[in-house]
Coordinates of C-alpha atoms and ligand atoms in Angstrom, one line a residue:
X21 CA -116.6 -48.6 -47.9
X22 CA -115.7 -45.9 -45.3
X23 CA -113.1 -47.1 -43.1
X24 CA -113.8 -46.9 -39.7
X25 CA -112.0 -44.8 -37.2
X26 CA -109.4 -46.8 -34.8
X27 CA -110.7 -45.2 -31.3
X28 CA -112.3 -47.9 -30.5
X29 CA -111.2 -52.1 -30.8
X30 CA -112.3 -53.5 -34.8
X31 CA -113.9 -56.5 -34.7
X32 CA -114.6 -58.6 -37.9
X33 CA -117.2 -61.2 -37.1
X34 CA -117.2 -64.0 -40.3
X35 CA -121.4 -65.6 -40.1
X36 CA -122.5 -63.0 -38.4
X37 CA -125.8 -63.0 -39.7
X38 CA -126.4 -66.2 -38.1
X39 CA -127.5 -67.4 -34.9
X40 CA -124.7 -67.2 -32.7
X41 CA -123.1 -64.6 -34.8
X42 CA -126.6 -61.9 -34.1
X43 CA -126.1 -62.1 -30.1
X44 CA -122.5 -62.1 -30.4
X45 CA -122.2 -59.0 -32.9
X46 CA -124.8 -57.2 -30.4
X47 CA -122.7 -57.7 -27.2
X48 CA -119.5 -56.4 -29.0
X49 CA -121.5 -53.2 -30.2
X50 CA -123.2 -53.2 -26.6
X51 CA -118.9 -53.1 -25.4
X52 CA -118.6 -50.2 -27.6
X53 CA -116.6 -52.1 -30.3
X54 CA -116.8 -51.0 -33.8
X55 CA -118.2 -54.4 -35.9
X56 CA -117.5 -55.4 -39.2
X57 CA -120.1 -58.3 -39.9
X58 CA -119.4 -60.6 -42.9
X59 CA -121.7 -63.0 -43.9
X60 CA -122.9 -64.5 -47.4
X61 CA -126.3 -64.8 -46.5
X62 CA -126.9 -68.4 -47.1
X63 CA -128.2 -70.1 -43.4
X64 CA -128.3 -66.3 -41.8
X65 CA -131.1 -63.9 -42.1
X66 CA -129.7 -60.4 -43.6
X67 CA -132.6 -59.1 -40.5
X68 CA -128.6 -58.3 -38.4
X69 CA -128.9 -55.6 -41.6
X70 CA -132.2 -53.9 -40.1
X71 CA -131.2 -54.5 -36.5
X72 CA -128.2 -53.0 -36.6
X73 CA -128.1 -50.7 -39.8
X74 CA -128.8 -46.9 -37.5
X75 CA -125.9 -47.7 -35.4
X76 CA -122.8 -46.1 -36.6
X77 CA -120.1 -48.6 -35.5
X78 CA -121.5 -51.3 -37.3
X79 CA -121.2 -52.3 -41.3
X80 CA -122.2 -54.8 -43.0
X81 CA -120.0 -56.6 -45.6
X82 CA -121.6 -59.4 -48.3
X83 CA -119.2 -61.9 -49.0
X84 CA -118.2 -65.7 -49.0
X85 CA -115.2 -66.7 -47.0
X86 CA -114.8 -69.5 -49.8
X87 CA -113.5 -66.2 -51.8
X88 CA -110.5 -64.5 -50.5
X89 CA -111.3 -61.6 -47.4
X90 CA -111.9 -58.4 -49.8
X91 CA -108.7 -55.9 -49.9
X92 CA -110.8 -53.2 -49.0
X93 CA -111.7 -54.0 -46.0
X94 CA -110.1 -52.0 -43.1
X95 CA -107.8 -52.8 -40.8
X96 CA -109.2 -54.8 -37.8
X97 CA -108.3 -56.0 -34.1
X98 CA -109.9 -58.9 -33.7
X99 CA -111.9 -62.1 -35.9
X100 CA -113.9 -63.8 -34.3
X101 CA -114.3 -66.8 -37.5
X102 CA -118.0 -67.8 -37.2
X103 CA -118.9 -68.5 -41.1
X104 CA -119.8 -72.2 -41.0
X105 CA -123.5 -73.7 -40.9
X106 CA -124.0 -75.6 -37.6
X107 CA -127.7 -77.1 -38.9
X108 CA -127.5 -80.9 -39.5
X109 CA -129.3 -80.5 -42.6
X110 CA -127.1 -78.7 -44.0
X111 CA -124.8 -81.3 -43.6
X112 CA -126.8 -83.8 -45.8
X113 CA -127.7 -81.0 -48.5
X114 CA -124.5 -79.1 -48.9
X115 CA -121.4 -81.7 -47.5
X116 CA -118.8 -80.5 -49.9
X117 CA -120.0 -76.5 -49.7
X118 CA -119.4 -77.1 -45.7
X119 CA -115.8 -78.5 -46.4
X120 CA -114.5 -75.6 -48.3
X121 CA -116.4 -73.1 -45.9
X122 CA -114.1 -75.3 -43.4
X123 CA -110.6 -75.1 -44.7
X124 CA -111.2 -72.5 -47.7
X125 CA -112.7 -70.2 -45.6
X126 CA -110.6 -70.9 -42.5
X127 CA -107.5 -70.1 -44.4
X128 CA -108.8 -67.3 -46.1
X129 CA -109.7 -65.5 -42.5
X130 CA -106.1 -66.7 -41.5
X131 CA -105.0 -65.5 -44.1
X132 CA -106.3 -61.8 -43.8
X133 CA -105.6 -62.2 -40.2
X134 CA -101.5 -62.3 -40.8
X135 CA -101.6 -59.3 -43.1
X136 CA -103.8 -57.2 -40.6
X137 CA -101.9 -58.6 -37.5
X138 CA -104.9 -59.1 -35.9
X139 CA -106.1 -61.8 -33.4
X140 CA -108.1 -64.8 -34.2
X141 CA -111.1 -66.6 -32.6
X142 CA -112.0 -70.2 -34.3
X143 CA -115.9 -71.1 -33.5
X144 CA -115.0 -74.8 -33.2
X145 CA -117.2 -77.2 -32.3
X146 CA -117.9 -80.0 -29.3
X147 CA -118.0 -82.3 -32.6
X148 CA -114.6 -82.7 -33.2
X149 CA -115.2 -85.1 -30.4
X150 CA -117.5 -87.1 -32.9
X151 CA -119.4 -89.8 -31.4
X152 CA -116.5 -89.3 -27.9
X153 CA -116.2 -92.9 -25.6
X154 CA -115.2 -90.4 -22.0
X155 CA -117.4 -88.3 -20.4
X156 CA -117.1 -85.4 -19.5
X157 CA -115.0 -84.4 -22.7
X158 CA -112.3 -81.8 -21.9
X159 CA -109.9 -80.6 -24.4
X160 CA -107.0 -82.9 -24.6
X161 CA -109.8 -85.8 -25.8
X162 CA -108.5 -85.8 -29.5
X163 CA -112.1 -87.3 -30.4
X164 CA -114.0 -90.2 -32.3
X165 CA -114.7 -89.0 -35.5
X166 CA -116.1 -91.1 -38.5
X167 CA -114.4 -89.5 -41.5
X168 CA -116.3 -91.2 -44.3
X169 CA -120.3 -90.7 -42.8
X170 CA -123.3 -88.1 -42.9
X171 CA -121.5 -85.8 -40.7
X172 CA -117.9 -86.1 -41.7
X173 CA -117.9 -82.5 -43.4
X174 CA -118.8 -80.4 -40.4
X175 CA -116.8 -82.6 -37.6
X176 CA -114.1 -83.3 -40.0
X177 CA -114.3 -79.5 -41.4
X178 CA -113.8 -78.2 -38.0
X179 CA -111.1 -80.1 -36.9
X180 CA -109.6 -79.0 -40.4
X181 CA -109.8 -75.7 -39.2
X182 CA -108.4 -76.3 -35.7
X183 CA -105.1 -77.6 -37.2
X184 CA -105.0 -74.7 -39.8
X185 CA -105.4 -72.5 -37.0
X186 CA -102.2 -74.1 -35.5
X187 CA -100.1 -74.4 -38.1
X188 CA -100.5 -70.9 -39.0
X189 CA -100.0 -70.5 -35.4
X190 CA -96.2 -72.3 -35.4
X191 CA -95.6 -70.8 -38.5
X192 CA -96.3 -67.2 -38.3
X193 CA -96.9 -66.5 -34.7
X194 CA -100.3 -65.4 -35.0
X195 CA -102.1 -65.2 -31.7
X196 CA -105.4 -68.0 -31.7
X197 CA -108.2 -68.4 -29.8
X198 CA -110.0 -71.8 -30.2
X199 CA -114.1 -72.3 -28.9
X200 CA -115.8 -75.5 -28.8
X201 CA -118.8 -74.6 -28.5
X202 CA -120.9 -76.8 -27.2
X203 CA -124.6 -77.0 -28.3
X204 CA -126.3 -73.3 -27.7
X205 CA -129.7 -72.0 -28.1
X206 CA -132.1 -69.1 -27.3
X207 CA -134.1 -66.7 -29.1
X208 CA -132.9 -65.9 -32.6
X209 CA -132.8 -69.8 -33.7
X210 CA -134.3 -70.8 -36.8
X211 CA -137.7 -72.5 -36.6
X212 CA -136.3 -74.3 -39.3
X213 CA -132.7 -75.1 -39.1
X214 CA -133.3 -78.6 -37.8
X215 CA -131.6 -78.2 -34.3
X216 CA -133.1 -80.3 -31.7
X217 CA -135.0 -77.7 -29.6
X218 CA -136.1 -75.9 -32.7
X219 CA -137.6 -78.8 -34.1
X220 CA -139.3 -79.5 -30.5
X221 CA -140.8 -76.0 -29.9
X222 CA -141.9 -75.6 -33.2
X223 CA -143.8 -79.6 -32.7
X224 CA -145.5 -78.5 -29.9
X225 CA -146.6 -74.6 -31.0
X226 CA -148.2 -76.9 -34.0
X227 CA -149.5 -79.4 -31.9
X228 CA -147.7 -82.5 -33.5
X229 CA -145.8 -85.2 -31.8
X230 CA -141.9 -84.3 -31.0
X231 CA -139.5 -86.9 -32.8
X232 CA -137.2 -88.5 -30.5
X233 CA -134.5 -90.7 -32.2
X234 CA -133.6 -93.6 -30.1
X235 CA -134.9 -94.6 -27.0
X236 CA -134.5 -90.8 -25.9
X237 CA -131.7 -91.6 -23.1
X238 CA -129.4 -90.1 -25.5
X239 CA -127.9 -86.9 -23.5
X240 CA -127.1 -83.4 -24.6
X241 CA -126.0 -80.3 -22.5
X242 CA -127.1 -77.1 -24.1
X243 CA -125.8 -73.7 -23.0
X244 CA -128.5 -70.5 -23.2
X245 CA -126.9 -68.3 -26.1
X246 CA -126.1 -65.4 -23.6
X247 CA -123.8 -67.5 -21.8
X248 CA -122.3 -69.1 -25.1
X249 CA -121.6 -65.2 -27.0
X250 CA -119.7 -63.9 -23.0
X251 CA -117.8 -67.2 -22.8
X252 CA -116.8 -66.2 -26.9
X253 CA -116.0 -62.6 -26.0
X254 CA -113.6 -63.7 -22.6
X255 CA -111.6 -65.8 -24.6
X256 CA -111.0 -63.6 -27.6
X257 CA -109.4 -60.9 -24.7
X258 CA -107.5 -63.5 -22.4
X259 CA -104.3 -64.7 -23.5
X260 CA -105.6 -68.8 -23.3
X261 CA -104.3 -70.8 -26.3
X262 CA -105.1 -73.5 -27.2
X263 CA -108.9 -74.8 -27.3
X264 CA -111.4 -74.3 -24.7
X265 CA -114.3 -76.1 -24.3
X266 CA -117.3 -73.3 -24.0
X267 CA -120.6 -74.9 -22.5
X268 CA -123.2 -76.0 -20.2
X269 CA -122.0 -79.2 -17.9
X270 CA -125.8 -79.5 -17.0
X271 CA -126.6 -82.8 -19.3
X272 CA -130.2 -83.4 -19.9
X273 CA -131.6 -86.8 -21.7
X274 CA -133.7 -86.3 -25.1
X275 CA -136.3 -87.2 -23.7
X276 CA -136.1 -84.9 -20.5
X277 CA -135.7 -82.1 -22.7
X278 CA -138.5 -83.1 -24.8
X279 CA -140.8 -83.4 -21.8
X280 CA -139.9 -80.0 -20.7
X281 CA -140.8 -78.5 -24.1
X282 CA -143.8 -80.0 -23.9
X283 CA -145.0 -78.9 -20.5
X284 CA -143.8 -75.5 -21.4
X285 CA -146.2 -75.3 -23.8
X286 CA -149.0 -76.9 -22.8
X287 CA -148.7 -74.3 -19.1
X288 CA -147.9 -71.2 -21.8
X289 CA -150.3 -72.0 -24.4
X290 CA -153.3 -73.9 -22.4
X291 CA -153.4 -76.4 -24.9
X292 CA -153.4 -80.1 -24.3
X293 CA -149.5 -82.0 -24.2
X294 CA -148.3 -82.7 -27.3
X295 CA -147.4 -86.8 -27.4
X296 CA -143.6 -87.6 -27.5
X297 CA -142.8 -90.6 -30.0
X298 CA -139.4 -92.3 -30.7
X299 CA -137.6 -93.2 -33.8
X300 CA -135.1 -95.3 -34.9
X301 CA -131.3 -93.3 -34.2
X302 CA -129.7 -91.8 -36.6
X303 CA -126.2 -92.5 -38.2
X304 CA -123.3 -91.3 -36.1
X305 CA -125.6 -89.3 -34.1
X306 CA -123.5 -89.2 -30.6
X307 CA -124.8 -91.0 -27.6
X308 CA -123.6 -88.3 -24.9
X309 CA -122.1 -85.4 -25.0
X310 CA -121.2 -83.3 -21.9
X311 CA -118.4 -81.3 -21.5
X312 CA -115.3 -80.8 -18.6
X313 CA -116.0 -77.0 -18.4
X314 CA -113.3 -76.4 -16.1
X315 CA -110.1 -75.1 -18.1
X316 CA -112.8 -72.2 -19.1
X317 CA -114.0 -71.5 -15.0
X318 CA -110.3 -72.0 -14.1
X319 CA -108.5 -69.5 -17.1
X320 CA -111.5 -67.0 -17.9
X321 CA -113.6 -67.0 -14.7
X322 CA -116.5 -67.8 -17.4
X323 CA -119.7 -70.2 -16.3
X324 CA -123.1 -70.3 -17.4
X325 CA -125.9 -68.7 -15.7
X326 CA -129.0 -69.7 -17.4
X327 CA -130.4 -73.0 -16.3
X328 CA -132.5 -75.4 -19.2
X329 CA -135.8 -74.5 -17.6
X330 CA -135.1 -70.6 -17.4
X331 CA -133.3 -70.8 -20.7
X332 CA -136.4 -72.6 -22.7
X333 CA -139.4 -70.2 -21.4
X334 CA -137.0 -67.5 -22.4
X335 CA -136.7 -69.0 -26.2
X336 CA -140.8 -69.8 -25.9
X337 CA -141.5 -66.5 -25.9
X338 CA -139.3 -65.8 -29.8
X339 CA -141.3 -68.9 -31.1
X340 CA -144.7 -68.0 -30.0
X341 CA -144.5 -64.9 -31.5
X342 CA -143.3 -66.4 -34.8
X343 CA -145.9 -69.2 -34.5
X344 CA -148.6 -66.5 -34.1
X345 CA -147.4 -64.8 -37.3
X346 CA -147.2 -67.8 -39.8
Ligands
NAD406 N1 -125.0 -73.0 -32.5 C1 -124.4 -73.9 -31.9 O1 -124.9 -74.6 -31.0 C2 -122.9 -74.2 -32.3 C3 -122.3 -75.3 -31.6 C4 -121.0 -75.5 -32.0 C5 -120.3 -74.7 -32.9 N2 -121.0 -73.7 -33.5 C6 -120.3 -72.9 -34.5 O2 -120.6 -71.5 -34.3 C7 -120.7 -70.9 -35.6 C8 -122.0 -70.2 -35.7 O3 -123.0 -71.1 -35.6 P1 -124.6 -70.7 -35.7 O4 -125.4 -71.6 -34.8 O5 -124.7 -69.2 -35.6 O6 -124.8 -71.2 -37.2 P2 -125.7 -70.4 -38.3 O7 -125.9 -71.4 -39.4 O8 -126.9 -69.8 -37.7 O9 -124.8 -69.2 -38.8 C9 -123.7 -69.4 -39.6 C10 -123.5 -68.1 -40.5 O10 -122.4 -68.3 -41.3 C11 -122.8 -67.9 -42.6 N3 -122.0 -68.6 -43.6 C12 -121.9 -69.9 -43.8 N4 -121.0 -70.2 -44.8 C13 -120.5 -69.0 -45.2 C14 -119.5 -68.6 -46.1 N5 -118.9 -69.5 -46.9 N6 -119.2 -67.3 -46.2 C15 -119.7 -66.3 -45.4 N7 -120.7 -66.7 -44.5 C16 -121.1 -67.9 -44.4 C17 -124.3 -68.2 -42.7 O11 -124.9 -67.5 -43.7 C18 -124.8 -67.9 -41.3 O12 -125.2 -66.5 -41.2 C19 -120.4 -72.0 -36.6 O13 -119.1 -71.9 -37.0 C20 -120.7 -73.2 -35.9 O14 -120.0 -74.3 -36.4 C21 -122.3 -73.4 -33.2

């Protein structure tokens, strides 16, 4: 692999073929950064390949972070540590191969990241708060977490990774950066990875009923995936350690955000509403989740911008066209 000239900032994105990792790996190039996107193809699509391939500051490297970082890989400025799936149903189909993509892979990139001297972004997650008892949830919350339940391997695997990140932190100085991310979506989103407004657009393109589990006052506060990849980007070049919480303070019911799905489709697609029907609630799914955004306004000047409504008729327009080609 030729290595890339050091002109310009390296960046070594870890999942980049994945949801987040696909807008994020597009604003860096858009920056004028030279990418390095690693990604074993397993819940990403290798379409970042054909997106990306005619532009000469990006490569693309096939590899799992369970595996130590290849040698040949260049030197690099930055990591931002994305390799993890976020889809629930990975979490029931592959618990253990989530663990060691946690802490294997974690220390692997933290690894690599001491020989290169370069700095390190962790895509943690708002569920190292588990199933949290305050509201809103800022950072110094050390959680709720069921360690022995259906999604003990991802919350448990990223708070694995956030104290491998500081330990290698005491120990060898290496500068950190720590996101939790809160939920995001937008274009780009699997139809079928099982996320909650997946699952509803794709219901109502088909004209089935969206699944609701509970009594739908459960609340979630998504982030548009724009806002999410700038929030990524301004902490990687601040000097903030410690985590940040990145997302949306705007906290929707279930059931609100199934009701705007479905009038979004029914006003886009001049079809009749699709019905909304309620299930029993799922093991350790959390009640209510809304973050304190305020360390990230206060130390990177970072808010969202794209409002739920604005955000949603933006990602209608992805899964329409998929719809229409299935
Ligand atoms: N999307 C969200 O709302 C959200 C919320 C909180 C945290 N996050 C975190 O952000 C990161 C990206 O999330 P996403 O939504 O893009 O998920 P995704 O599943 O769409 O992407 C993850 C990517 O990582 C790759 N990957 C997984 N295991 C790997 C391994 N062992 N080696 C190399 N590549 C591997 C996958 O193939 C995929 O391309 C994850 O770490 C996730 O935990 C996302």
């Amino acid at each position: 692999m030729s290595r890339p000239t050091h002109t310009t900032t390296t960046v070594l994105v870890t999942g980049a073929a994945g949801f987040v990792g696909t807008h994020l790996v597009d604003l860096l190039l858009t920056s004028g950064k030279t990418v390095i996107a690693l990604d074993i193809l397993w819940t990403g699509s290798s379409t970042i390949i054909d997106r990306f391939q005619n532009n000469d500051q990006f490569t693309f490297v096939e590899h799992d972070v369970v595996q130590p970082l290849p040698a040949h890989l260049p030197t690099v400025d930055e990591i931002y540590h994305l390799a993890c799936p976020a889809s629930p149903i990975q979490f029931t189909k592959h618990p253990r191969r989530i663990l060691e993509t946690c802490y294997m892979g974690t220390n692997h990139v933290l690894q690599f990241a001491l020989e290169r001297t370069a700095k390190v972004l962790i895509a943690s997650s708002s569920e190292v708060y588990g199933n949290p008892q305050v509201y809103p949830l800022s950072e110094s919350y050390f959680g709720n977490v069921n360690p022995f339940g259906p999604r003990s391997c991802y919350d448990e695997g990223k708070r694995v990774a956030e104290a491998l990140a500081y330990a290698y932190r005491q120990e060898n100085r290496i500068p950190i950066r720590i996101a939790r991310i809160f939920n995001a979506y937008g274009p780009g989103m699997s139809p079928t990875d099982g996320r909650i407004i997946s699952n509803f657009m794709v219901a109502a393109l088909r004209g089935e009923p969206l699944i609701v589990y509970g009594d739908g006052h459960a609340s979630r506060s998504f982030q548009f995936i724009s806002d999410c990849v700038r929030g990524l980007k301004l902490l990687m070049e601040s000097d903030v350690d410690g985590p940040v919480n990145i997302g949306n303070n705007q906290e929707s019911t279930v059931k609100e955000i199934a009701t705007l799905v479905t009038d979004l489709v029914a006003v886009r697609t001049g079809r009749p509403r699709v019905e909304i029907q309620f299930q029993p609630e799922r093991e350790d799914d959390p009640v209510r989740r809304v973050p304190d955004a305020r360390r990230a306004k206060e130390l990177l000047g970072w808010e969202p911008k794209v409002g739920l409504a604005e955000g949603l008729a933006r990602t209608f327009a992805m899964y329409e066209e998929w719809y229409n080609s299935t």
